[in-house]
Amino acid sequence: MPRYLSLVRIDELSVPAEGPSPELMQRMGELLEEITKAGVMLDTAGLLPTAQGTRVHLKGGDVSFTDGPFTETKEVVGGYAIMQCKDKAEALEWAKRFLKVHGDDWTLTLEVREIEEG
């Protein structure tokens, strides 16, 4: 059965200052429990802000490091999920439900890509 990686893309500047509401966290917990019970969820987590990240670059054989925040970046990966679904349509349905849980206060993009096997 194919596996899919979902990348949650978020504009860090548009996140509500108070963060996720208790109601959102409850709805998210219920959805994640449902996805897990369905045997679909393999792993998921949110990521810390880019201010706490480091980019590692390779150019011309040289490696360099840049600590966050990355001011030139507006949209960043804020979390991920690895799911095992029967097909892409199922992965996209779970993605849609994940986004809808957030309600009207959030602006998110979820990129869903099949993981290449082998």
PDB file of C-alpha atoms in Angstrom, residues 3-82:
ATOM      1  CA  ARG A   3       2.675   5.873   1.692  1.00  0.00           C
ATOM      2  CA  TYR A   4       2.120   9.620   1.455  1.00  0.00           C
ATOM      3  CA  LEU A   5       3.939  12.535   3.028  1.00  0.00           C
ATOM      4  CA  SER A   6       1.811  15.560   3.875  1.00  0.00           C
ATOM      5  CA  LEU A   7       3.669  18.807   4.454  1.00  0.00           C
ATOM      6  CA  VAL A   8       1.772  21.507   6.305  1.00  0.00           C
ATOM      7  CA  ARG A   9       2.780  24.863   4.821  1.00  0.00           C
ATOM      8  CA  ILE A  10       2.017  27.889   6.926  1.00  0.00           C
ATOM      9  CA  ASP A  11       2.722  31.607   6.929  1.00  0.00           C
ATOM     10  CA  GLU A  12       4.294  32.022  10.380  1.00  0.00           C
ATOM     11  CA  LEU A  13       3.247  35.684  10.435  1.00  0.00           C
ATOM     12  CA  SER A  14      -0.449  34.798  10.061  1.00  0.00           C
ATOM     13  CA  VAL A  15      -0.643  32.288  12.926  1.00  0.00           C
ATOM     14  CA  PRO A  16      -2.995  33.498  15.651  1.00  0.00           C
ATOM     15  CA  ALA A  17      -0.870  35.099  18.396  1.00  0.00           C
ATOM     16  CA  GLU A  18      -2.412  32.876  21.041  1.00  0.00           C
ATOM     17  CA  GLY A  19      -1.691  29.760  18.975  1.00  0.00           C
ATOM     18  CA  PRO A  20      -4.183  26.951  18.504  1.00  0.00           C
ATOM     19  CA  SER A  21      -7.329  27.256  20.617  1.00  0.00           C
ATOM     20  CA  PRO A  22      -8.284  24.495  23.058  1.00  0.00           C
ATOM     21  CA  GLU A  23     -11.242  23.716  20.770  1.00  0.00           C
ATOM     22  CA  LEU A  24      -8.945  23.293  17.767  1.00  0.00           C
ATOM     23  CA  MET A  25      -6.650  21.039  19.767  1.00  0.00           C
ATOM     24  CA  GLN A  26      -9.622  18.903  20.801  1.00  0.00           C
ATOM     25  CA  ARG A  27     -10.924  18.618  17.220  1.00  0.00           C
ATOM     26  CA  MET A  28      -7.394  17.833  15.990  1.00  0.00           C
ATOM     27  CA  GLY A  29      -6.949  15.172  18.675  1.00  0.00           C
ATOM     28  CA  GLU A  30     -10.222  13.523  17.652  1.00  0.00           C
ATOM     29  CA  LEU A  31      -9.274  13.534  13.958  1.00  0.00           C
ATOM     30  CA  LEU A  32      -5.784  12.151  14.630  1.00  0.00           C
ATOM     31  CA  GLU A  33      -7.307   9.409  16.767  1.00  0.00           C
ATOM     32  CA  GLU A  34      -9.698   8.537  13.927  1.00  0.00           C
ATOM     33  CA  ILE A  35      -6.874   8.465  11.352  1.00  0.00           C
ATOM     34  CA  THR A  36      -4.784   6.268  13.657  1.00  0.00           C
ATOM     35  CA  LYS A  37      -7.661   3.851  14.341  1.00  0.00           C
ATOM     36  CA  ALA A  38      -8.239   3.601  10.571  1.00  0.00           C
ATOM     37  CA  GLY A  39      -4.675   2.264  10.288  1.00  0.00           C
ATOM     38  CA  VAL A  40      -3.621   5.174   8.076  1.00  0.00           C
ATOM     39  CA  MET A  41      -1.388   7.355  10.280  1.00  0.00           C
ATOM     40  CA  LEU A  42       2.219   6.211  10.523  1.00  0.00           C
ATOM     41  CA  ASP A  43       3.740   9.376  12.038  1.00  0.00           C
ATOM     42  CA  THR A  44       2.862  13.053  12.516  1.00  0.00           C
ATOM     43  CA  ALA A  45       4.211  16.088  14.324  1.00  0.00           C
ATOM     44  CA  GLY A  46       4.318  19.845  14.264  1.00  0.00           C
ATOM     45  CA  LEU A  47       7.615  21.652  13.838  1.00  0.00           C
ATOM     46  CA  LEU A  48       9.107  24.426  15.969  1.00  0.00           C
ATOM     47  CA  PRO A  49       9.272  27.926  14.423  1.00  0.00           C
ATOM     48  CA  THR A  50      11.964  28.668  11.856  1.00  0.00           C
ATOM     49  CA  ALA A  51      13.623  30.956  14.394  1.00  0.00           C
ATOM     50  CA  GLN A  52      14.808  27.754  16.074  1.00  0.00           C
ATOM     51  CA  GLY A  53      15.899  26.034  12.852  1.00  0.00           C
ATOM     52  CA  THR A  54      19.121  25.871  10.866  1.00  0.00           C
ATOM     53  CA  ARG A  55      19.490  25.472   7.111  1.00  0.00           C
ATOM     54  CA  VAL A  56      22.430  23.456   5.846  1.00  0.00           C
ATOM     55  CA  HIS A  57      23.573  24.437   2.333  1.00  0.00           C
ATOM     56  CA  LEU A  58      25.833  22.702  -0.179  1.00  0.00           C
ATOM     57  CA  LYS A  59      27.320  24.845  -2.945  1.00  0.00           C
ATOM     58  CA  GLY A  60      30.432  24.077  -4.945  1.00  0.00           C
ATOM     59  CA  GLY A  61      31.324  21.278  -2.545  1.00  0.00           C
ATOM     60  CA  ASP A  62      31.285  23.620   0.475  1.00  0.00           C
ATOM     61  CA  VAL A  63      28.800  23.230   3.336  1.00  0.00           C
ATOM     62  CA  SER A  64      27.497  26.278   5.191  1.00  0.00           C
ATOM     63  CA  PHE A  65      24.930  26.837   7.936  1.00  0.00           C
ATOM     64  CA  THR A  66      22.311  29.572   8.344  1.00  0.00           C
ATOM     65  CA  ASP A  67      20.396  29.901  11.607  1.00  0.00           C
ATOM     66  CA  GLY A  68      16.772  31.018  11.589  1.00  0.00           C
ATOM     67  CA  PRO A  69      14.677  32.974  11.438  1.00  0.00           C
ATOM     68  CA  PHE A  70      14.723  33.060   7.674  1.00  0.00           C
ATOM     69  CA  THR A  71      13.339  36.497   6.880  1.00  0.00           C
ATOM     70  CA  GLU A  72      13.193  35.867   3.137  1.00  0.00           C
ATOM     71  CA  THR A  73      10.797  32.976   3.693  1.00  0.00           C
ATOM     72  CA  LYS A  74       7.114  33.718   4.074  1.00  0.00           C
ATOM     73  CA  GLU A  75       5.628  30.233   3.879  1.00  0.00           C
ATOM     74  CA  VAL A  76       7.342  27.428   5.796  1.00  0.00           C
ATOM     75  CA  VAL A  77       6.754  23.775   6.636  1.00  0.00           C
ATOM     76  CA  GLY A  78       5.031  23.801  10.022  1.00  0.00           C
ATOM     77  CA  GLY A  79       4.373  20.093  10.382  1.00  0.00           C
ATOM     78  CA  TYR A  80       4.113  16.774   8.603  1.00  0.00           C
ATOM     79  CA  ALA A  81       2.263  13.478   8.503  1.00  0.00           C
ATOM     80  CA  ILE A  82       3.174  10.145   6.970  1.00  0.00           C
TER      81      ILE A  82
END
